Tab-separated table of C-alpha atoms in Angstrom:
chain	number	residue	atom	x	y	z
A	636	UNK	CA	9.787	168.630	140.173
A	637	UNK	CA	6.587	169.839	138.166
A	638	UNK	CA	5.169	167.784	135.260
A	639	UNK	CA	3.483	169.380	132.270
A	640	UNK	CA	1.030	166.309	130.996
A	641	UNK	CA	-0.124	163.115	131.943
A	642	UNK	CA	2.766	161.777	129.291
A	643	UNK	CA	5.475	163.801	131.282
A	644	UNK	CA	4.230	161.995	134.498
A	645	UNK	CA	4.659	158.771	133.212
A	646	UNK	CA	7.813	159.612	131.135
A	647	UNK	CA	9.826	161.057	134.754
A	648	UNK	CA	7.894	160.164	138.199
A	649	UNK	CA	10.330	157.136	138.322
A	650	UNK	CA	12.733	160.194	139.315
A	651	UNK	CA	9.907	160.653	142.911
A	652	UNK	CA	11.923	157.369	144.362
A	653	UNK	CA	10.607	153.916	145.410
A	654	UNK	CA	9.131	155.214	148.751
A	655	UNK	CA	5.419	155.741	149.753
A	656	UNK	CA	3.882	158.517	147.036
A	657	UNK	CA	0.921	159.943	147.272
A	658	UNK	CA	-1.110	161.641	144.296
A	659	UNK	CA	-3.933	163.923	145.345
A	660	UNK	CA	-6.551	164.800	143.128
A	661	UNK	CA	-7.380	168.465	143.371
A	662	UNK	CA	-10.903	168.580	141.730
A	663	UNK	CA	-10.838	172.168	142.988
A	664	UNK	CA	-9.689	174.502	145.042
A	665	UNK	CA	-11.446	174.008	148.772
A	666	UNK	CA	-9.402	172.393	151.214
A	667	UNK	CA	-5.992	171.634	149.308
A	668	UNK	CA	-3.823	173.122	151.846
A	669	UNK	CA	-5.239	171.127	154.428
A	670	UNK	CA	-4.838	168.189	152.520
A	671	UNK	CA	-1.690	168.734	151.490
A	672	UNK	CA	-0.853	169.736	155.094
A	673	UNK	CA	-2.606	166.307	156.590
A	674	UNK	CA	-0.639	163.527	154.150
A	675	UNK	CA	2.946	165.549	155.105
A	676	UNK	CA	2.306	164.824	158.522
A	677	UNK	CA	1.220	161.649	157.640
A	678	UNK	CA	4.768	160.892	156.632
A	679	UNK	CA	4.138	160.815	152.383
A	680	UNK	CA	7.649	162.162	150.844
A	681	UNK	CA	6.716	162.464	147.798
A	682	UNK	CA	3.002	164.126	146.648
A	683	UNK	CA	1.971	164.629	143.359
A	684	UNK	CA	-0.920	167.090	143.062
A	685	UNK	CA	-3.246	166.762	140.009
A	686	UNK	CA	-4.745	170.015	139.143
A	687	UNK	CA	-7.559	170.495	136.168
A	688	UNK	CA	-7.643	173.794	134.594
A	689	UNK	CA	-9.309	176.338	136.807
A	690	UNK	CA	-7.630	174.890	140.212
A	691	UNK	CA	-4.645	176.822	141.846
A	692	UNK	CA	-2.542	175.562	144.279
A	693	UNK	CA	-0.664	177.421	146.534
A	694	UNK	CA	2.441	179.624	145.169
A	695	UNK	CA	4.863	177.675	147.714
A	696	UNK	CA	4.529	174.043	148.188
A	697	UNK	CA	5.998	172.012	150.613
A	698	UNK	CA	9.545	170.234	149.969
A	699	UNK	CA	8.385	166.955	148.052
A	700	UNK	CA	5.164	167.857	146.605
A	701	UNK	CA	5.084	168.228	142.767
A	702	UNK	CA	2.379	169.880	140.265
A	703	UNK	CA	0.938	168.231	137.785
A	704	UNK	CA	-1.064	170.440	135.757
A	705	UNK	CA	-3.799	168.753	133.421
A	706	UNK	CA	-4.914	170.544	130.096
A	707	UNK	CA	-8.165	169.274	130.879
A	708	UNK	CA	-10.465	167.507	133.224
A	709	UNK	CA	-10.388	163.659	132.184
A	710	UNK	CA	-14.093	162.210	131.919
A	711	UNK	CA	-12.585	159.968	134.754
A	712	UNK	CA	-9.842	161.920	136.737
A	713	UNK	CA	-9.062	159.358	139.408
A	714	UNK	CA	-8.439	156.471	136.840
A	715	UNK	CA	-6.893	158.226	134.199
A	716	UNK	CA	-3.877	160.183	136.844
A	717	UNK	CA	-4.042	157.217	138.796
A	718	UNK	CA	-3.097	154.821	136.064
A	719	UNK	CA	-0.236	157.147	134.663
A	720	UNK	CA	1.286	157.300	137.655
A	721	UNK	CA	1.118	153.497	138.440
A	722	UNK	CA	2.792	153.239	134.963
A	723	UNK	CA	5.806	154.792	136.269
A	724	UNK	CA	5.918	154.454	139.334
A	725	UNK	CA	9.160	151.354	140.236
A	726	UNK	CA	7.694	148.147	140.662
A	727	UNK	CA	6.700	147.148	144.499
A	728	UNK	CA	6.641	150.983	145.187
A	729	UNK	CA	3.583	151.718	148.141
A	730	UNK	CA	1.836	154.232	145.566
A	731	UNK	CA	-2.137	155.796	146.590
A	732	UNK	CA	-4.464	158.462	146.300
A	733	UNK	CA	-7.236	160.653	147.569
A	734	UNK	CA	-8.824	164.231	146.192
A	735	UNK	CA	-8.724	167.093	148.107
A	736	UNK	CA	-10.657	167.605	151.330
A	737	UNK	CA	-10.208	164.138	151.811
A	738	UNK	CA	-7.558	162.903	154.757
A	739	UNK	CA	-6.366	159.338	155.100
A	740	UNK	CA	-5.830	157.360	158.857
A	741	UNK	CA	-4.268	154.397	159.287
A	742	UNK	CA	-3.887	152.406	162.329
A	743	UNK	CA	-2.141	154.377	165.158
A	744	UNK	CA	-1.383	157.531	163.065
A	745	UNK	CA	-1.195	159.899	166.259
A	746	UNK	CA	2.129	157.168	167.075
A	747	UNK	CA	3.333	155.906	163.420
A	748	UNK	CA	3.971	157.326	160.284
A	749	UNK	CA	2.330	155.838	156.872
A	750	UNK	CA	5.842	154.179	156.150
A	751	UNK	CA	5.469	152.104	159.148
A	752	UNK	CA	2.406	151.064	158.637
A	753	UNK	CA	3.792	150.281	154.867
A	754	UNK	CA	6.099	148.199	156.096
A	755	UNK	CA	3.963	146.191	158.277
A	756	UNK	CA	1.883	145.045	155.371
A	757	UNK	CA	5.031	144.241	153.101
A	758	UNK	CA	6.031	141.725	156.085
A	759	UNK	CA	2.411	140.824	155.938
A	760	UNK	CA	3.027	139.725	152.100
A	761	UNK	CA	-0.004	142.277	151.657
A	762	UNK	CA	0.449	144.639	148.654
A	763	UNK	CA	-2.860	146.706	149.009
A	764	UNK	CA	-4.303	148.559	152.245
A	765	UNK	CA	-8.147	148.188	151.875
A	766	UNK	CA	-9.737	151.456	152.674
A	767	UNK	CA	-13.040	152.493	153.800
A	768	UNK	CA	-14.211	156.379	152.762
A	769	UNK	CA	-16.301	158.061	155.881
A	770	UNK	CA	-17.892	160.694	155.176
A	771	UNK	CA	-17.334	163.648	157.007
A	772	UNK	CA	-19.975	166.930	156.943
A	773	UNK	CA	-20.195	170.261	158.129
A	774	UNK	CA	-22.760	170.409	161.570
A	775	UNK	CA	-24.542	173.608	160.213
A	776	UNK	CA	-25.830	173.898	156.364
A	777	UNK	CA	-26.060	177.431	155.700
A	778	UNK	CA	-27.784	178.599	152.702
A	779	UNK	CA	-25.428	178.524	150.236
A	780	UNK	CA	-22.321	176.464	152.006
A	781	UNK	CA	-20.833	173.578	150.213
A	782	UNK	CA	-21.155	171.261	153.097
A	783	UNK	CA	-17.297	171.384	154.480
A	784	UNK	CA	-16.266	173.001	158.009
A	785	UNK	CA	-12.636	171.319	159.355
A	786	UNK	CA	-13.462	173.174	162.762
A	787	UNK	CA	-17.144	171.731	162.862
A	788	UNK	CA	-16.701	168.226	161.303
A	789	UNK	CA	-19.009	165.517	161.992
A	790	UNK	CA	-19.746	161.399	161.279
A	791	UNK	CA	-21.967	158.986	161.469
A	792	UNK	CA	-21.129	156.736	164.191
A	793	UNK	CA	-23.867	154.211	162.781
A	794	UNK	CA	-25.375	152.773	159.895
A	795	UNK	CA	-22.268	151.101	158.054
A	796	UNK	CA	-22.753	147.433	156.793
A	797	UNK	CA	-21.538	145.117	153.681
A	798	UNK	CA	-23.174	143.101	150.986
A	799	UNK	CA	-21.769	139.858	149.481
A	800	UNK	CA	-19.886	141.012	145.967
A	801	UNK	CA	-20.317	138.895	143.621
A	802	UNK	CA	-18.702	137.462	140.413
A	803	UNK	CA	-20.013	135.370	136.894
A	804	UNK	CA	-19.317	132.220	139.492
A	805	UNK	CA	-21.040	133.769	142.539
A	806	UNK	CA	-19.693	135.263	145.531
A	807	UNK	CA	-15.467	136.449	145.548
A	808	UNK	CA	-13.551	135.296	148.171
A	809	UNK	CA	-13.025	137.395	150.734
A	810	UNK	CA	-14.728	140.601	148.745
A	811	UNK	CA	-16.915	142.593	150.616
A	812	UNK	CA	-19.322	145.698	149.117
A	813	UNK	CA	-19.366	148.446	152.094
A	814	UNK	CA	-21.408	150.964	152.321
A	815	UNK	CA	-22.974	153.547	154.385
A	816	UNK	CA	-22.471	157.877	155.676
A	817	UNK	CA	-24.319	160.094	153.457
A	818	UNK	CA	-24.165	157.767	150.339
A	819	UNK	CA	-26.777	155.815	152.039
A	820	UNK	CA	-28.739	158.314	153.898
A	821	UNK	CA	-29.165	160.319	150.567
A	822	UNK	CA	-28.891	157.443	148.084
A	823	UNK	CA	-31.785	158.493	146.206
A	824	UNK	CA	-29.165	161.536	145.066
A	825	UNK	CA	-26.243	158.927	144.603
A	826	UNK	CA	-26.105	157.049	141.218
A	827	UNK	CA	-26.110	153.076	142.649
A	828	UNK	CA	-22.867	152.807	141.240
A	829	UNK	CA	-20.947	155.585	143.290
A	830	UNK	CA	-22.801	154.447	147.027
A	831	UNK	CA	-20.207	151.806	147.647
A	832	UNK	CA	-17.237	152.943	150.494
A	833	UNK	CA	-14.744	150.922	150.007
A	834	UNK	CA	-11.557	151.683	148.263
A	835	UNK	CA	-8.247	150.625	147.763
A	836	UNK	CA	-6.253	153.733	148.291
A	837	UNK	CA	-3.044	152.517	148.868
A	838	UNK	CA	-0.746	149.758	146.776
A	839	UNK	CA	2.206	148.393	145.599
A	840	UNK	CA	2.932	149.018	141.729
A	841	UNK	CA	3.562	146.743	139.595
A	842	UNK	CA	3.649	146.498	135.541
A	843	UNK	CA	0.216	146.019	134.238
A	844	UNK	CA	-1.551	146.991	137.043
A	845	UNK	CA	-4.654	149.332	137.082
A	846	UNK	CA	-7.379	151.206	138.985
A	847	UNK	CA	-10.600	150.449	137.383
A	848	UNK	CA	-13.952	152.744	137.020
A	849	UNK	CA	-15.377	151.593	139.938
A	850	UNK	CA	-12.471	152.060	142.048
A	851	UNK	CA	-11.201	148.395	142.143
A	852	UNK	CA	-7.902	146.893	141.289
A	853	UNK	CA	-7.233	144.957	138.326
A	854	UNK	CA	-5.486	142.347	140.183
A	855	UNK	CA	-8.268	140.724	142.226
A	856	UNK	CA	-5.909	140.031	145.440
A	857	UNK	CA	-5.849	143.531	146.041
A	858	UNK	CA	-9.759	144.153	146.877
A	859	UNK	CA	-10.024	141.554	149.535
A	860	UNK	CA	-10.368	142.623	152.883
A	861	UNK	CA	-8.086	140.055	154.716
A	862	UNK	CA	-5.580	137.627	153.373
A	863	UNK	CA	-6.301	133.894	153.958
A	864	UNK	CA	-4.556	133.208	157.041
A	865	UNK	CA	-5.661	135.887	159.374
A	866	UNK	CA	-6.705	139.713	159.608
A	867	UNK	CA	-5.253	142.493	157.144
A	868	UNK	CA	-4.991	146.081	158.369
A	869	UNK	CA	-7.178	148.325	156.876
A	870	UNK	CA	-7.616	152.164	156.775
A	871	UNK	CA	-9.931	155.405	156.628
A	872	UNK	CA	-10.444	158.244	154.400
A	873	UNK	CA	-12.301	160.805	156.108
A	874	UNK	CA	-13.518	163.069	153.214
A	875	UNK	CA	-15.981	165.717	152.499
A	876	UNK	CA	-16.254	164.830	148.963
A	877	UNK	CA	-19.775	163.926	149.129
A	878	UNK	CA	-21.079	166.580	151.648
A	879	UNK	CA	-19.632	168.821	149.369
A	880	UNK	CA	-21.407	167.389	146.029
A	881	UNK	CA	-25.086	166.754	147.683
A	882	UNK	CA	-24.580	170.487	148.906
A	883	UNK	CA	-23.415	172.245	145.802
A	884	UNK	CA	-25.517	170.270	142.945
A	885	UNK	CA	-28.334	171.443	141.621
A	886	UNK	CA	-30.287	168.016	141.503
A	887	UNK	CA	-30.040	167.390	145.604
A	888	UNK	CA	-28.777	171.167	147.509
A	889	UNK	CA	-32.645	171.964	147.092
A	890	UNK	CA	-33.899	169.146	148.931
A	891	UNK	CA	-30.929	168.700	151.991
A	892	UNK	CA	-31.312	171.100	154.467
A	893	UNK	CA	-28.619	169.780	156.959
A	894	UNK	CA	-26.286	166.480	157.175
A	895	UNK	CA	-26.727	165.668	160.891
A	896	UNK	CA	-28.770	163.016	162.129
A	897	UNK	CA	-29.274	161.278	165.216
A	898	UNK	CA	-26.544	158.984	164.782
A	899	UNK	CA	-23.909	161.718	164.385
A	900	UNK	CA	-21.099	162.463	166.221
A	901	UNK	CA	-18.102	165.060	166.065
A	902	UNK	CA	-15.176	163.722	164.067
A	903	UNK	CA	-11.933	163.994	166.332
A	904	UNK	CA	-9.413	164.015	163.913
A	905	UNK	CA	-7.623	160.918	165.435
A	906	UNK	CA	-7.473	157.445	164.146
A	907	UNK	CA	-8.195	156.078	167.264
A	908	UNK	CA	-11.662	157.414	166.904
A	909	UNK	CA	-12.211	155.377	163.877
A	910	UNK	CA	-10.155	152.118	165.516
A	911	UNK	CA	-12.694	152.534	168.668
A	912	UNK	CA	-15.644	152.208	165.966
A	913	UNK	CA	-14.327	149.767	164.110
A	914	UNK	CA	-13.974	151.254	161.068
A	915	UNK	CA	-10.578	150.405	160.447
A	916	UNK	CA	-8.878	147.533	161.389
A	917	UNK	CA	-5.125	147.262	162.635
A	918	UNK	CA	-4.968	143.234	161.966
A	919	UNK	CA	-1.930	141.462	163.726
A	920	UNK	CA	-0.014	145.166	164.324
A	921	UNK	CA	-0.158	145.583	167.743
């Protein structure tokens, strides 16, 4: 099933099911097999891949991934596909999303498949996984490279903390700012409001709901971090989205002559890696 427009989207991705769909957004072309490859192992069904004019995909998809081809870039792609397809998407549906050449973990993904991990949360009377983005960067810059090499992928293993976020009435309960990876070693090419690495990539629909501009839910409940009564799993996004920027934009490639620093370390592909640093957190699933 392909859709034409952001309209068709939300007139027939009821049609995708009420199981866990994922929407990628394909800024452009680098890495969107992989992704693609990464979230059907994962266990998504259903994948929905948002292309901007000027961004192929492959001529043969996988079995339950869908095209949906934009007649333009939207000033803010993520909100703008996002919130379409939370607008038809069946209500209590696990829905999320990432952009290409980034890969989600969650807890034990070598082991269990997204839906389990889904279903955990539902029982958990949790309807939002919160996720944390870590950046991932090529160990060589060459002149001219954009920053991403799968077989040569590295992390920082340090540097990650969180800042109180606050509301008109002071702090919000159990609302954390993260930050950290590249957006903090090279904030002074990051606009303050994009250095934050927290996101809540994966949720349950409902009618009304929305993802804001800076990446937060409009229902409050789904930013926190935990629920009130104990730990709430959480999740990874291992992307070169921002290696990838800082290497290709005029304003920083100039000044960055390589990503690694002494608190890097090869990325291993495995969730475990990121459970063994604590950047993800499996709560009470054992």
């Amino acid at each position: 099933m392909d859709f034409t427009s952001l309209n068709d989207l939300s007139a027939r991705a009821s049609r995708l099911g009420k199981g866990p769909a994922l929407m990628i957004l394909a800024e452009d072309g680098r890495e969107v097999e992989s992704t693609l490859r990464h979230h059907v192992d994962a266990g998504f069904r259903q994948i929905v891949v948002a292309t901007p004019p000027g961004v192929a995909l492959p001529p043969v998809l996988p079995e339950g991934v869908h095209r949906l081809t934009l007649d333009r870039r939207p000033d803010d792609m993520a909100a703008t596909c996002v919130n379409a397809f939370i607008a038809a998407r069946p209500a209590g549906a696990w829905t999320g999303y990432v952009h290409n050449a980034e890969y989600l973990f969650h807890p034990f993904a070598e082991t269990r498949r997204i839906g389990e991990a889904l279903a955990f949360c539902a029982e958990e009377r949790r309807d939002a996984v919160l996720t944390f983005v870590i950046d991932l960067y090529a160990g060589e810059l060459a002149p001219g490279s954009d920053g991403v090499d799968r077989d040569d992928a590295w992390m920082d293993e340090a540097g990650y903390f969180a800042l109180a976020r606050w509301g008109e009435d002071g702090p919000l309960d159990r609302q954390l700012d993260f930050f950290g990876g590249l957006r903090w070693r090279f904030e002074e090419h990051i606009p303050w409001t994009r250095r934050r690495i927290d996101r809540v990539s994966l949720f349950r629909a409902r009618p009304g709901l929305r993802l804001l501009p800076d990446l937060t839910m409009s229902e409050p409940e789904m930013n926190t971090y935990a629920c009130p009564w104990h730990h709430s799993m959480t999740a990874c996004v291992a992307s070169f989205r921002v290696a990838k920027a800082l290497a290709t934009n005029p304003g920083s490639r100039a000044a960055i002559r390589g990503f690694r620093w002494n608190g890097s370390i090869r990325f291993e592909w495995q969730a475990q890696q990121l459970l063994d640093l604590g950047l993800m957190e499996p709560g009470q699933w054992f």
